[in-house]
């Protein structure tokens, strides 16, 4: 792996290292009463006082007071660029404001990874300034580099509840001094200690003891991740294998201590196999060809609410109720598929199935986008929907199966799959300007049949996925409801009824019109607090994907509202495979939207590792994450673990039998590839203790390993090691480990 040319890490010398990117002096952005010369105010939907005197920092005579509404921002742009600075320093005060910081280029629309203020500090208080620093060589949260670019804009964007804060002394700094530090030293696999560092630490001053006896360090291997070079990892190969007891690693003046647990016994049975469909490793709207290749994305979906009104002849989408029913400039779907497929990913293309396609924004509504007076929210001042609805012909052109066939037949790039619209069962809410009346069973079936027929006529080999239902509630009924619509259909829940009807349609059409039953699955339990209890809940609720004994810890567990067996238990994949077998055998199962419930927290990454493992184990046929996980963030790392940079988990899931399984705190997955090589993924969901396994059926020998998480935070590491014995395999707390037999 290449060293970063401006941040070489000298591993033996105990000195501080200064990182610089070529600037010769600091560049002020705001210091007193106004933005510095050359900076412009590009903020939106925020009350801002650039000369507030109610709270100031240090000797400054003023600060900026910001009151941002939902998703609004303080944003400033330089007349020029700032590509050569080492970092950003600022003082901030507020009640831990919910802010996301981004560095942008208006020249090419490139943007840094999102930087959560909470990833820099969780102790920001009202009435008192905290001085914070963002290192452009190690962006908080991801550890990624900002990289070279025509950077000219900084944005502090509020979250869904807005943000109120003071900010002062905003400066781009030309140099940051990195203090040498041992961040973590953790037991790993069979005989490794993984030591994570920043700066120029002294690696000769590391000592290991197990049960009060010194353990020889037989070898050191240092790895600098290509994507996060600010943190370095050194793997210490021990002279003896790990075992239960007290492990202590001293590094310089820092000590790390662990109680290594007794093993959990298990067996890997390679003779019991389930094929892994590679399409389970998909995402919605990948950002670039390199993103697809770095994360190993296998299928990319063009979907979501915005594409319901997509006009392929005009080349734009519409946000619907998500954002003022507003047009969005968009790539043509054909062009999008060209680069997606060129990068090695198949494509899932959504076909609009309502009666209109967008051509301009709708007007005359109660609340408007502050930067587009033609884009309203569709509500009257009292909060009720505009009634009678706006005439769709004011904002849309007619759309039908003839137009759809014309579009699909003319595509230069053919999708592997097509979805018949997106969550159209709730169109009266998300697109009430186009379809104000509630949609029932019969109308939704009719639209799927019509547009699936058109798709198969235009693209005979394409696979149709439908109905892309939004949530657990609407798996079983329509907007019209149980008392009316479900009752009118012999009290048959919607998706079982839909499957049976599509089976009948095959007889009429003399061909399949439905290849995949497609659903969206979002956990219903509330983990928004993101405290210890919420994180533990997030990590155990993956049981809803497969466990017939797990009563959902949400309203589903007490008010399921369906006529299904064991209705308080989701048991998602086995449940729907059974419904398919009963109502339309041969149909595959797709989940074209799913989420970890928190993309930015390490637990979100561990949840995604667990989900991807379960998708393979239980034979899901396709899955695409909503929406586009940050490549360097926890969820992106879950994809990297299984598929990154051309190293794959396997083609067949093999059986794992644990003597004392505990899915609340761990997941163990195994697979084999076409060469018969074994791979393992083990995820430790415990926040503070390692876990260890004795796994029979795991060959000894050389393995390639990857892991992320642990005490060093979100970072990705890899090396090769020799597994001397499978009787003691250790995974640190909050860590996901991948092992691939060589």
XYZ file of C-alpha atoms in Angstrom, residues 186-643:
458
model
C -6.447 -5.736 21.203
C -6.309 -9.547 21.057
C -7.310 -10.876 17.662
C -7.849 -14.255 16.037
C -5.462 -16.973 17.212
C -2.149 -15.405 18.242
C -2.289 -11.731 17.269
C -2.374 -8.448 19.103
C -3.500 -5.567 16.888
C -1.891 -2.278 17.968
C -3.393 0.905 16.496
C -1.365 4.117 16.592
C -1.141 7.680 15.372
C 2.094 9.571 14.964
C 5.617 8.329 15.479
C 5.305 5.872 18.343
C 8.129 3.657 19.601
C 7.137 0.110 18.678
C 10.111 -1.381 20.509
C 8.494 -0.439 23.805
C 5.601 -2.954 23.729
C 5.312 -5.858 26.163
C 2.665 -8.590 26.421
C 1.807 -10.817 29.368
C -0.834 -13.526 29.749
C -1.787 -14.750 33.214
C 1.166 -12.813 34.687
C 3.707 -14.493 32.376
C 5.593 -12.609 29.668
C 4.688 -13.620 26.121
C 7.301 -13.376 23.403
C 6.551 -11.204 20.369
C 7.700 -13.318 17.443
C 6.967 -10.900 14.599
C 5.670 -7.412 13.792
C 3.787 -6.490 10.630
C 2.758 -2.885 10.050
C -0.100 -1.894 7.762
C -1.112 1.610 6.674
C -4.647 1.540 5.226
C -4.786 3.151 1.824
C -8.049 4.965 2.625
C -7.283 6.011 6.224
C -3.517 6.489 6.433
C -3.596 8.671 9.553
C -3.999 5.572 11.719
C -1.475 2.775 11.472
C -1.884 -0.760 12.720
C 0.881 -3.111 13.751
C 0.101 -6.797 14.178
C 2.152 -8.510 16.860
C 2.420 -12.245 16.237
C 2.842 -13.865 19.639
C 5.144 -16.750 20.408
C 2.176 -18.717 21.817
C -1.546 -18.821 21.102
C -4.099 -16.906 23.122
C -6.070 -18.663 25.867
C -8.480 -17.767 28.682
C -7.106 -15.489 31.378
C -5.762 -12.008 31.957
C -4.024 -10.396 28.983
C -2.056 -7.168 29.455
C -0.337 -5.151 26.755
C 1.850 -2.232 27.781
C 2.872 0.208 25.079
C 4.981 3.150 26.178
C 3.168 4.571 29.162
C -0.201 3.107 28.180
C -1.609 -0.191 29.406
C -4.426 -2.244 27.863
C -5.944 -5.098 29.870
C -8.478 -7.785 28.913
C -10.066 -10.810 30.460
C -10.030 -13.423 27.730
C -13.131 -15.619 28.090
C -13.641 -19.340 27.922
C -14.406 -20.587 24.448
C -17.794 -21.168 22.926
C -17.737 -24.423 21.023
C -19.022 -24.761 17.510
C -18.771 -26.753 14.305
C -18.491 -25.639 10.688
C -20.104 -28.205 8.368
C -19.006 -27.521 4.805
C -21.184 -30.302 3.438
C -24.385 -28.369 4.291
C -24.553 -25.487 1.829
C -26.890 -22.710 0.695
C -25.966 -20.764 -2.461
C -25.299 -17.079 -1.786
C -26.893 -14.879 -4.426
C -24.323 -12.131 -5.074
C -27.172 -9.659 -5.550
C -27.615 -9.386 -1.768
C -24.688 -6.925 -1.719
C -26.484 -4.045 -3.434
C -27.056 -0.351 -2.704
C -29.295 2.419 -3.969
C -27.592 5.037 -6.128
C -23.847 4.339 -5.743
C -21.819 7.510 -6.105
C -19.147 6.446 -8.609
C -17.482 3.581 -10.406
C -14.727 3.504 -7.781
C -17.364 3.278 -5.033
C -18.811 0.163 -6.693
C -15.393 -1.418 -7.066
C -14.072 -0.522 -3.620
C -17.137 -1.935 -1.840
C -17.892 -4.757 -4.276
C -21.442 -3.551 -5.005
C -23.197 -6.194 -7.104
C -26.486 -4.524 -7.962
C -27.392 -0.835 -8.008
C -30.945 0.426 -7.723
C -32.421 3.474 -9.393
C -35.368 3.899 -7.038
C -37.062 5.759 -4.214
C -39.901 8.251 -4.053
C -38.232 10.668 -6.455
C -38.432 8.292 -9.426
C -42.213 7.794 -9.256
C -42.529 10.972 -11.332
C -39.376 10.381 -13.397
C -39.688 11.711 -16.921
C -37.242 9.765 -19.097
C -37.886 12.152 -21.992
C -37.079 15.202 -19.871
C -34.359 13.783 -17.676
C -35.478 14.817 -14.225
C -37.157 13.349 -11.162
C -39.498 14.899 -8.586
C -39.145 14.783 -4.805
C -42.882 14.552 -4.094
C -43.836 15.176 -0.474
C -40.242 14.504 0.625
C -39.240 18.018 -0.493
C -41.907 20.436 -1.784
C -42.906 18.285 -4.790
C -39.845 19.732 -6.432
C -37.997 18.815 -9.590
C -34.531 17.404 -9.223
C -31.966 17.540 -11.963
C -30.915 13.996 -12.725
C -28.801 11.880 -14.972
C -30.752 10.080 -17.612
C -31.419 6.558 -16.354
C -29.762 5.179 -19.494
C -26.559 7.119 -18.853
C -26.643 6.096 -15.204
C -26.910 2.403 -16.114
C -24.028 2.766 -18.542
C -21.474 3.781 -15.926
C -22.952 1.549 -13.197
C -22.767 -1.531 -15.395
C -19.376 -0.477 -16.724
C -18.115 -0.505 -13.129
C -19.201 -4.135 -12.708
C -22.614 -3.794 -11.074
C -25.949 -5.011 -12.402
C -28.797 -2.511 -12.342
C -32.329 -2.453 -10.950
C -34.340 0.213 -12.762
C -37.638 1.560 -11.432
C -40.453 2.104 -13.940
C -42.981 4.794 -12.969
C -46.500 3.325 -12.854
C -48.820 6.234 -12.063
C -50.571 8.336 -14.696
C -48.178 11.267 -14.833
C -44.543 12.143 -15.444
C -43.104 15.423 -14.217
C -42.250 18.421 -16.337
C -42.403 21.412 -13.957
C -42.904 22.156 -10.272
C -46.369 22.552 -8.791
C -47.378 25.980 -7.455
C -49.970 27.550 -5.129
C -49.180 25.690 -1.920
C -49.007 26.794 1.714
C -45.274 26.429 2.397
C -42.530 26.799 -0.151
C -38.909 25.927 -0.634
C -37.219 29.193 0.344
C -35.088 28.985 -2.782
C -37.855 28.026 -5.220
C -41.134 29.920 -4.980
C -42.802 27.458 -7.356
C -42.202 24.482 -5.045
C -44.783 24.071 -2.269
C -45.465 21.385 0.312
C -49.037 20.566 -0.731
C -50.595 21.640 2.594
C -53.077 24.316 3.559
C -52.235 26.690 6.442
C -54.113 24.392 8.850
C -51.871 21.477 7.897
C -54.434 19.558 5.845
C -53.807 18.523 2.273
C -54.675 20.946 -0.498
C -58.225 20.107 -1.567
C -59.320 19.823 -4.207
C -55.884 18.637 -5.331
C -53.910 20.704 -7.761
C -54.673 19.785 -11.352
C -51.868 17.316 -12.254
C -51.734 18.667 -15.802
C -50.241 21.881 -14.376
C -47.084 20.042 -13.358
C -47.046 16.775 -15.245
C -47.491 15.162 -18.625
C -49.441 11.980 -19.165
C -47.650 8.685 -18.543
C -48.838 5.241 -19.599
C -47.643 1.828 -20.744
C -47.135 3.064 -24.312
C -44.700 5.730 -23.093
C -43.021 3.179 -20.824
C -42.516 0.730 -23.717
C -41.126 3.505 -25.907
C -38.621 4.418 -23.212
C -37.582 0.862 -22.334
C -37.296 -0.270 -25.952
C -34.957 2.623 -26.694
C -32.558 2.002 -23.832
C -28.975 1.466 -24.941
C -28.158 -0.134 -21.613
C -30.468 -2.897 -20.466
C -31.248 -3.401 -16.789
C -31.043 -6.840 -15.204
C -34.228 -6.101 -13.252
C -37.033 -3.578 -13.314
C -39.212 -2.557 -10.376
C -42.790 -1.506 -10.974
C -42.706 1.868 -9.255
C -41.841 2.478 -5.619
C -44.176 2.192 -2.637
C -47.188 3.205 -4.722
C -49.499 1.864 -2.017
C -48.854 5.196 -0.236
C -48.908 7.422 -3.350
C -51.840 9.374 -1.894
C -49.371 10.609 0.734
C -46.025 10.792 -1.051
C -47.453 11.941 -4.402
C -50.878 13.276 -3.487
C -50.606 15.864 -6.284
C -50.540 13.000 -8.820
C -52.707 10.429 -7.028
C -54.798 11.999 -4.228
C -57.159 9.051 -3.794
C -56.138 6.125 -1.544
C -54.859 3.150 -3.536
C -56.407 -0.231 -2.829
C -55.569 -3.857 -3.573
C -57.149 -3.959 -7.018
C -55.658 -0.760 -8.378
C -52.153 -1.649 -7.216
C -52.425 -5.118 -8.792
C -53.722 -3.602 -12.037
C -50.839 -1.138 -12.281
C -48.238 -3.834 -11.589
C -49.762 -6.131 -14.222
C -49.989 -3.383 -16.861
C -46.457 -2.081 -16.469
C -44.915 -5.525 -15.948
C -46.518 -6.587 -19.231
C -45.089 -3.511 -20.937
C -41.639 -4.196 -19.476
C -41.615 -7.817 -20.632
C -42.721 -6.777 -24.124
C -40.009 -4.127 -24.379
C -37.287 -6.164 -22.649
C -38.126 -9.885 -22.949
C -35.274 -11.050 -20.708
C -35.775 -8.552 -17.916
C -36.755 -9.715 -14.428
C -39.664 -7.891 -12.784
C -39.657 -7.048 -9.067
C -42.795 -5.779 -7.340
C -44.654 -4.343 -5.499
C -41.794 -2.693 -3.493
C -44.042 -2.338 -0.459
C -42.855 0.209 2.086
C -43.296 -1.406 5.502
C -44.664 -4.172 7.730
C -48.103 -2.505 8.000
C -48.597 -2.353 4.234
C -47.441 -5.927 3.689
C -50.860 -6.835 5.016
C -53.297 -4.102 4.004
C -53.754 -0.923 1.952
C -54.249 2.738 2.822
C -57.972 2.036 2.637
C -57.504 -0.323 5.570
C -58.314 -3.671 7.147
C -61.948 -2.908 7.863
C -62.739 -2.085 4.251
C -60.173 -3.175 1.664
C -58.825 -6.296 3.403
C -62.360 -7.317 4.415
C -63.523 -6.865 0.827
C -60.876 -9.385 -0.253
C -62.062 -12.181 1.991
C -59.886 -10.920 4.868
C -56.803 -12.009 2.929
C -53.702 -10.009 3.753
C -52.339 -8.002 0.851
C -49.042 -9.653 -0.115
C -50.343 -13.250 0.057
C -53.315 -12.082 -2.032
C -50.970 -10.282 -4.454
C -48.834 -13.392 -4.935
C -51.869 -15.564 -5.633
C -53.182 -13.007 -8.126
C -49.846 -12.835 -9.945
C -49.883 -16.597 -10.239
C -53.270 -16.301 -11.971
C -51.910 -13.571 -14.222
C -49.167 -15.933 -15.403
C -51.855 -18.295 -16.662
C -53.581 -15.451 -18.497
C -50.406 -13.950 -19.989
C -48.777 -17.341 -20.653
C -45.615 -16.021 -19.009
C -44.383 -14.819 -15.662
C -45.032 -11.161 -14.962
C -43.491 -11.305 -11.479
C -40.012 -12.727 -10.906
C -39.263 -11.273 -7.457
C -41.568 -10.402 -4.597
C -40.004 -7.117 -3.524
C -40.428 -5.509 -0.110
C -38.782 -2.743 1.882
C -37.802 -3.564 5.434
C -37.061 -1.010 8.129
C -36.823 -1.946 11.789
C -39.846 -0.655 13.690
C -38.190 -0.451 17.123
C -37.124 3.052 18.187
C -33.335 3.367 18.559
C -33.177 7.115 17.948
C -31.795 7.842 21.449
C -28.616 5.992 20.439
C -27.759 5.446 24.101
C -26.434 2.136 25.423
C -29.918 0.603 25.598
C -30.794 1.740 22.078
C -27.520 0.391 20.680
C -28.089 -2.994 22.315
C -31.614 -3.068 20.872
C -30.303 -2.155 17.421
C -27.800 -4.999 17.568
C -30.293 -7.661 18.619
C -33.184 -6.669 16.357
C -31.549 -8.415 13.401
C -33.256 -11.459 14.938
C -36.432 -10.196 13.265
C -34.961 -11.337 9.949
C -34.938 -15.029 10.852
C -35.819 -15.981 14.448
C -39.281 -17.584 14.932
C -39.026 -17.018 18.705
C -38.202 -13.297 18.620
C -41.207 -11.110 19.426
C -40.555 -7.758 17.790
C -39.662 -5.027 20.295
C -41.959 -2.457 18.724
C -45.649 -1.940 18.007
C -45.440 -5.032 15.777
C -45.013 -7.174 18.891
C -48.243 -5.917 20.444
C -50.456 -4.683 17.585
C -49.507 -6.702 14.512
C -52.692 -6.042 12.462
C -52.551 -9.044 10.159
C -54.067 -12.489 9.751
C -50.764 -14.362 9.631
C -49.595 -17.183 11.897
C -47.561 -15.983 14.900
C -48.268 -12.358 13.939
C -46.130 -10.615 16.573
C -42.999 -12.292 15.194
C -41.547 -10.804 12.020
C -39.351 -13.800 11.011
C -38.964 -11.945 7.740
C -37.031 -14.172 5.344
C -38.504 -17.574 6.361
C -42.000 -16.045 6.596
C -41.951 -14.691 3.069
C -40.301 -17.753 1.614
C -43.223 -19.741 3.086
C -45.781 -17.292 1.678
C -44.137 -17.578 -1.733
C -44.158 -21.386 -1.584
C -47.826 -21.361 -0.633
C -49.036 -18.747 -3.122
C -46.656 -18.478 -6.086
C -43.817 -21.030 -6.047
C -40.684 -20.123 -7.943
C -40.873 -16.421 -7.140
C -37.691 -15.001 -5.668
C -37.492 -12.652 -2.681
C -35.973 -9.175 -2.815
C -35.514 -6.449 -0.189
C -34.776 -3.363 -2.276
C -34.628 -1.026 0.713
C -33.211 -1.821 4.152
C -31.204 0.083 6.731
C -29.088 -0.348 9.843
C -31.092 2.433 11.577
C -27.898 4.488 12.095
C -25.322 4.779 9.316
C -22.917 6.842 11.400
C -22.597 4.730 14.559
C -20.299 1.700 14.837
C -23.339 -0.361 15.832
C -24.907 0.490 12.462
C -21.897 -1.089 10.764
C -22.052 -4.192 12.965
C -25.800 -4.521 12.312
C -25.107 -4.401 8.577
C -22.412 -7.084 8.869
C -24.965 -9.237 10.690
C -27.666 -8.541 8.089
C -25.448 -9.331 5.098
C -24.414 -12.578 6.775
C -28.047 -13.485 7.469
C -29.091 -12.646 3.905
C -26.601 -15.230 2.647
C -27.371 -17.806 5.327
C -31.126 -17.729 4.752
C -31.026 -17.530 0.976
C -32.337 -14.050 0.220
C -32.181 -13.407 -3.519
C -31.503 -9.671 -3.734
C -31.031 -6.679 -1.419
C -30.101 -3.024 -1.885
C -29.254 -0.716 1.016
C -31.126 2.584 1.379
C -29.629 4.744 0.359
C -25.930 5.211 -0.321
C -23.765 4.348 2.683
C -20.650 6.440 3.143
C -17.759 4.412 1.732
C -15.631 5.198 4.780
C -18.449 4.990 7.314
C -19.520 1.984 9.405
C -22.048 0.652 6.867
C -19.626 1.069 3.971
C -17.080 -0.906 5.982
C -19.580 -3.763 6.325
C -19.683 -4.046 2.521
C -15.884 -3.737 2.355
C -15.590 -6.577 4.867
C -17.526 -8.987 2.633
C -16.682 -7.711 -0.851
